[in-house]
Structure formats: structure tokens, C-alpha cells
Amino acid sequence: MESEPLLTGSMNYDPDNNDHLEKGSPKTRRLSSVAADYCCVEGGDEDLYLQQAVVFIEDAIQYRSINHRVDANSLRLYRWYYSRIWQLGLGLTIAVVLMLAFIERPSSFSYTSDPRFRPPPWEPPCGLTEGIEIVCLVIFAIDFATKSYLIGWEEFRKCKWLIVYILAVSASVIDWALTLSMYCDQNLRVRRLIRPFFLLQNSSLMKKTLKCIKRTLPEIASVILLLALHLCLFTMIGMLLFAKGENPKQNGEWEAYFRDLPTSFSSLLVLLTTANNPDVMIPAYSLNRGYSIFFILFSGFGTYFLMNLLTAIVYNQFRGYLLMSVQASILRRRLGVRAAFEVMSCQGWGQDATHSEENVERVRVDASLQVMARVQMKSYYRQAIIKRVQQLSDGFIQWEAFRRLFDELDKDRIKEHPPKPEYNSSLLQGLQLLFCHYYVTVVGNAVALANVMCICTILVLDSEKSIAERDDYYMEVINCFFILYYLMEMSLKILAFGWRGYLSYRNNIFDGLLTVCLLVLQITIFATYRLPFPKWNPASRGLMSLWEMVRLVNMLIVVRFLRIIPDIKLMALIASTLVDLVKNLRAFAGILVVVFYVFAVLGIWLFQGAITAPGQMSVMSNSSMKNITVECGSYEQLGYWPNNFDDFASSLVLLYNVMVVNNWQVFMDAYTRYTTQWSKVYFVSWWLTSSVMWVNLFVALILENFIYKWDRSVMCSVADVERTGYETTVQLMFRLSVPTASRSRDAPNRTW
């Protein structure tokens, strides 16, 4: 078969227009309508066409490009490459190579990152991490070679990601060789900065997100420029307003926050994040209340107007560019479906003596069933498509009908519960009718609320008591009563719904699992400490004391109270949105991992060992440490010693603390004092990247996901929200806005 790209210029291809398709023999044809003379199926060609159709449909399902080799051997290699085993192995390889940063020098293998108490960490022997890394690089080289072979030379030259991929692997191997030549004594390992690229290039959605961020940068830059102008203007006004005077007692504001230009600028920048409010205005405000106007105007316009305007711009631009990017993914699906139809239509043509245009635009039903049986996809989608194919009575499928088959991929899966068991006894029938009623769940939620309130009351009454003074008798009696009720409720629900019916509800699984855990834990308490009685406080036995076991029971009871979430529509909608966020955050979380990784490596290079504890602090007594004089609110006074760049793990924690922006000026001030003023560039860059860029993108995703779910569930009841397992993806979220999408907003749900 053809080894060149299957389609050239595929993004300009109209799936409903066949005029531009080339003619060729079955051995060399590209995606073509193919005249009768070239579409005769002989010998093993029929099976090859089926293989091609299977691969094209799998490409359509996964939104993959169809520009790849289509000969028999290449198709087998292609399916193996995208198999779950290889993709899982590749993902595991990427995770391993990223995790090496925790083991390599400086190693993070110590119980604390505090330099006052940190013992010498375990350092791996030379060659251990290097051996693991070279295995990973070999796997990446195989991945690159396979992918390049499958898409062909023409497509390879167009793909910048693959070109950078081979450059990244080559640079990593060269740096790896340098490390071994220096007997692993190389502190500056450039390949550490390259490793996050392997994560980026393995995700198409991550690439799209990165491209969207790149295109959104001009709009973001305009707001940041306005923000910088706002900062510079108020910095100049502040330096003029709080200039050094003759009276030292009135120079507090100048001395602390407006001594020079860098200090003034950084003070107002931190105020923009509200991290030093109201500390920054107190020295001036204590002298004259009119000075507060300056700070209120600055933070009011900057924090509440410009920063929120930035959020709005990021949301609007990001959504627009992601929409255009997702349109390309949906077009890929239609291309894949059309390609499958084209190769299958040869078989439909070959079964008919006439070569009319009518016969060209159809495929055989039996061939479609063979293809769908071999396609790797979710079983319920396969069943839905096969069911629709079997409903066709004339033995052939026209193009429009074939295309509409795959609209099933965009429908929600509504799960129907198994039938309830049938009982002959009138008593069992009455119990079944009673415990299938919705009000039983309401009563159960009320009982769970009462249990939590009892625990809360006892905790409040015993908050000032030590463990020895507590009387666990009443707590244990209350817990026993409620656990017996939970056990009875679970048993009767199983009786009413049957085992399969009971387990078909996700909230029942959650409820039943915690009930079983509570029962096992309660039996363990009785077996270890006997039955409770007043002033019951036996000595500790086994692994856990009585108080610890009672606390664990109470924690499980409190967690069990979350069962109320599916029964409140708005709460269920929010919980469902959070679950979908976890599913769809892989691309966004992946980019955040990349940014964290790069800045952590840079932080280690720039600031490793910069902050050291005072010489004898680790051996000083507590009374001696109290005599050390440090500035109030400083890094040293607040005891922020564990937050440093001495190893990779502590660097990640420090970057997270700066991203939260609470007291982030303390870290910036400390590294400015211990190194140079230029260290502020690093911290400000991280603040812009994490808090300004990524957090706003995260807000955009939350808004889009919630609006999407809200629009779809306005007409749904609580039961519908519980029954529906939304298959929400980023493509599906934006599909409703795509002109080429064949699915309307009111597309019906699929019922099983």
C-alpha cells in the first residue's frame, strides 16, 4: 500500500465534497472516490481495506490525524503504537524521567528540608540515576523513530514538535555523556530543563493549550503593560509623597517601603497582590489619615479593576482560541469517518455490477459490522452504533447515514439500573416498596446529620479536656446506635434493590463501603477493649489506643455525611463539575507541572545553599534561640527555614507558597538580602506565570465547565443528575459552538 501521507492539506478538506480526491490503483491510492476500474477488490485487498477502515475510525474517535502510512505492516505498527500498553509504558517512562529530579543531587531524601535540623541526605551512587535515564532516553528515541516512520518524511518536515523532539533527545544524551565523563560531579545538568518537554509533546491537548496561551499573550501583555504603567506611576508618586524628611520619627514609611526605586516598586507590587496590606500603609496612616487615599486608589484600581480585567481577557481570548483549536479536532473526526467510508465503499462497489454514482456513495452493512467489531472503543458506544447499523434493512449504508452513526459518540450515557427482585411474600413486598422510596434516603440523611451534630457537641464539651480526662462511654454508645441504624438501612436497601441494583448507585457504594468500615472498626473496638461502661478509659492495647480508634470512627462518620451531595441538585451539579475538572485538567495540570519543574530547576541553579541557618542555631537551646534579634515579620523571625531551594522537593513547596501569594514578599526579601536585588526578577516572573497566567486559565476552565454543565442540567432532576454519567471532554464542551458539528444542543441521550 501507499507509504506516503494519506492526505495532503487535510485541514482544508471538506468531508462532504469528493471533487478534489485523486484516482489511483488500490495499491497506491490516497483517500479517493476512486473510479470503478481502480476499486475492484481482489484477494487479500478486502481485509486490507477493513484494516484501513478500522484504523481511520479509531483515528476519528481519538481525534487523531489520518496523515499516516496505510500499508498492512504500517497499520499493525500504528495500532500497536497507539495501544494501551505502549501508551501506558510511554507515560510511565515520562513519569520516571521527571521523578529523577527528586533522587539526583541535590537529593530530596531527607525527613526535613530545614537546614537547622536536616541530616545529610542519601545520595545515589554514580551511574544509578544515569542508568535509569539512558533507558528512558532509548524509549524516547524508539517513540520518535516509530512516530516519524508512520507519518512519513513529508509530514515529518512539517511537524515542528517532532523536530524539537529529536533535538531534545540528542541534547539529553550529550549532557548525559558529559555527566558520566565528569564522574557524576556535574552540578549544572542542562537536560533537567529539557525533561518537561517530553511531557508536553506526548499530549495533543497540552500542545493546543500551549498554543492558545501563546496566541493569548499579546492581549495579556497589553494589560500587563497597563499594569506596569500603573505601578510605575504610583511608585513615582509614592517616592515623592514619602520622601525622607528632617524628623526621623516621621520617616517610617520611607525607611520601610520607599527608600529607593526597587524597594518602592516591589512594595507596591506586593500590595497589588494584597499580601502586605495594610502593613505597607500603617507608618504613613498613623501620621495622617489622608495618606490612606494613596493606597486605596492604588489597590482599588490595580487589584480590583486591572487584575479582574486580566481575568476577563484571559477567559475570553483563551476560550476563543481553544474553540478554534478544538474545531480542528472535530474536523479530524469527520475526516477519519469519511476516510473509513471511502475505503469501505470499494467493497460495496465490488458487490454490484453497475458502476453508477449511486453505488459509489454507499457501503455494505456486513462490512460495517465487521469493522465496528474490530474497532477499539468503549463497549457502550460500539453497541449503540451496531444497533443502529442493524436497523438498516436494504443491506447498504449511504454516506449521510454512515456519518450520523458516529453522532452516538457525542451523546451522554444514561445508565439504567437493573430490575428489582420479585418477592412472593407480602411482607417483603411491603419492605421493598418502603425502602425504594425517596423519603427513606431523606430520613437517612437526617439521621447522618444528627450523628454529626452529636459528635460536634461532644467535641465542643471535651475540647478543653486531656485524653485521660475524657469519658468515651457516651460517644461510643451514640456511635453504636447510629452504626446499627446504618447497617439496617444498608441491609434493607439491598433487600429492596438487590445486590446489583444496590451497587448500581454510586452513592450506595460510597455509603455501603463506609458502613462496612464502621462496622469492622466497631467490632475491633469491642474485641480489644470490651463493651463500654461509664468512666470507660482502658489502657492502650495493640496498635491504636481507644481514643485513636474512636477518633477514626468519628472521622468516617463525618465523611459519610457527604452522602447528602447527590440528593441536592445544585450541590450535585457542583460536585459533578469538580469531578469533570479532575478528568479534564490533565492538559492544564501538565502545563503547570512543566512550569513548576522548570522554575524549580532554575531556582536550584540560582539559589541552592544561598540561605544558611546561623552557625550554632542547630545546637542552641530554645532559651538561647529566643535571645537572637531578628526583624519582625522577616524570614528568620517567621521561621521559614524549611522553604528553600536546597533540593527539588523543597523548591516545589516554596514555589507553591509563592503562588498562593500569602507572605510571598518574605521569600523575595530574604533572597534579595542573601543574594542580589536581581533575585526579584525570578520571583516576579514566577508570580506572573503562576498566579496571573495559570490561575486565570484555571478560572476560565472552571467557568466554561460549570456553564456547560449548568446549561445541560437546567431541565434535569436530582435523579437525572445521579443517573447520568457525563462524558465531558474539552472537545465536547466546545463542540456546541463548532459550525461543522452535526450534533445540536438538544441531542437525545442514549439509554442502556
Tab-separated table of C-alpha atoms in Angstrom, residues 19 32 79 163 183 190 239 333 409 449 472 482 505 552 564 664 694:
chain	number	residue	atom	x	y	z
A	19	ASP	CA	-14.337	16.561	-6.226
A	32	SER	CA	-10.236	8.976	-3.130
A	79	ARG	CA	-2.290	0.180	16.136
A	163	ILE	CA	11.969	18.057	15.071
A	183	TYR	CA	32.084	11.072	37.295
A	190	VAL	CA	21.049	21.098	31.266
A	239	MET	CA	8.580	58.274	46.373
A	333	ARG	CA	-13.042	13.181	13.404
A	409	LEU	CA	-20.013	9.272	20.268
A	449	LEU	CA	-26.876	14.918	60.226
A	472	ASP	CA	-15.572	7.908	75.771
A	482	PHE	CA	-26.084	5.138	64.671
A	505	TYR	CA	-25.970	3.647	42.558
A	552	LEU	CA	-11.169	7.213	63.422
A	564	ILE	CA	-26.211	14.160	51.003
A	664	TRP	CA	5.402	35.870	49.292
A	694	TRP	CA	-2.139	29.818	35.086
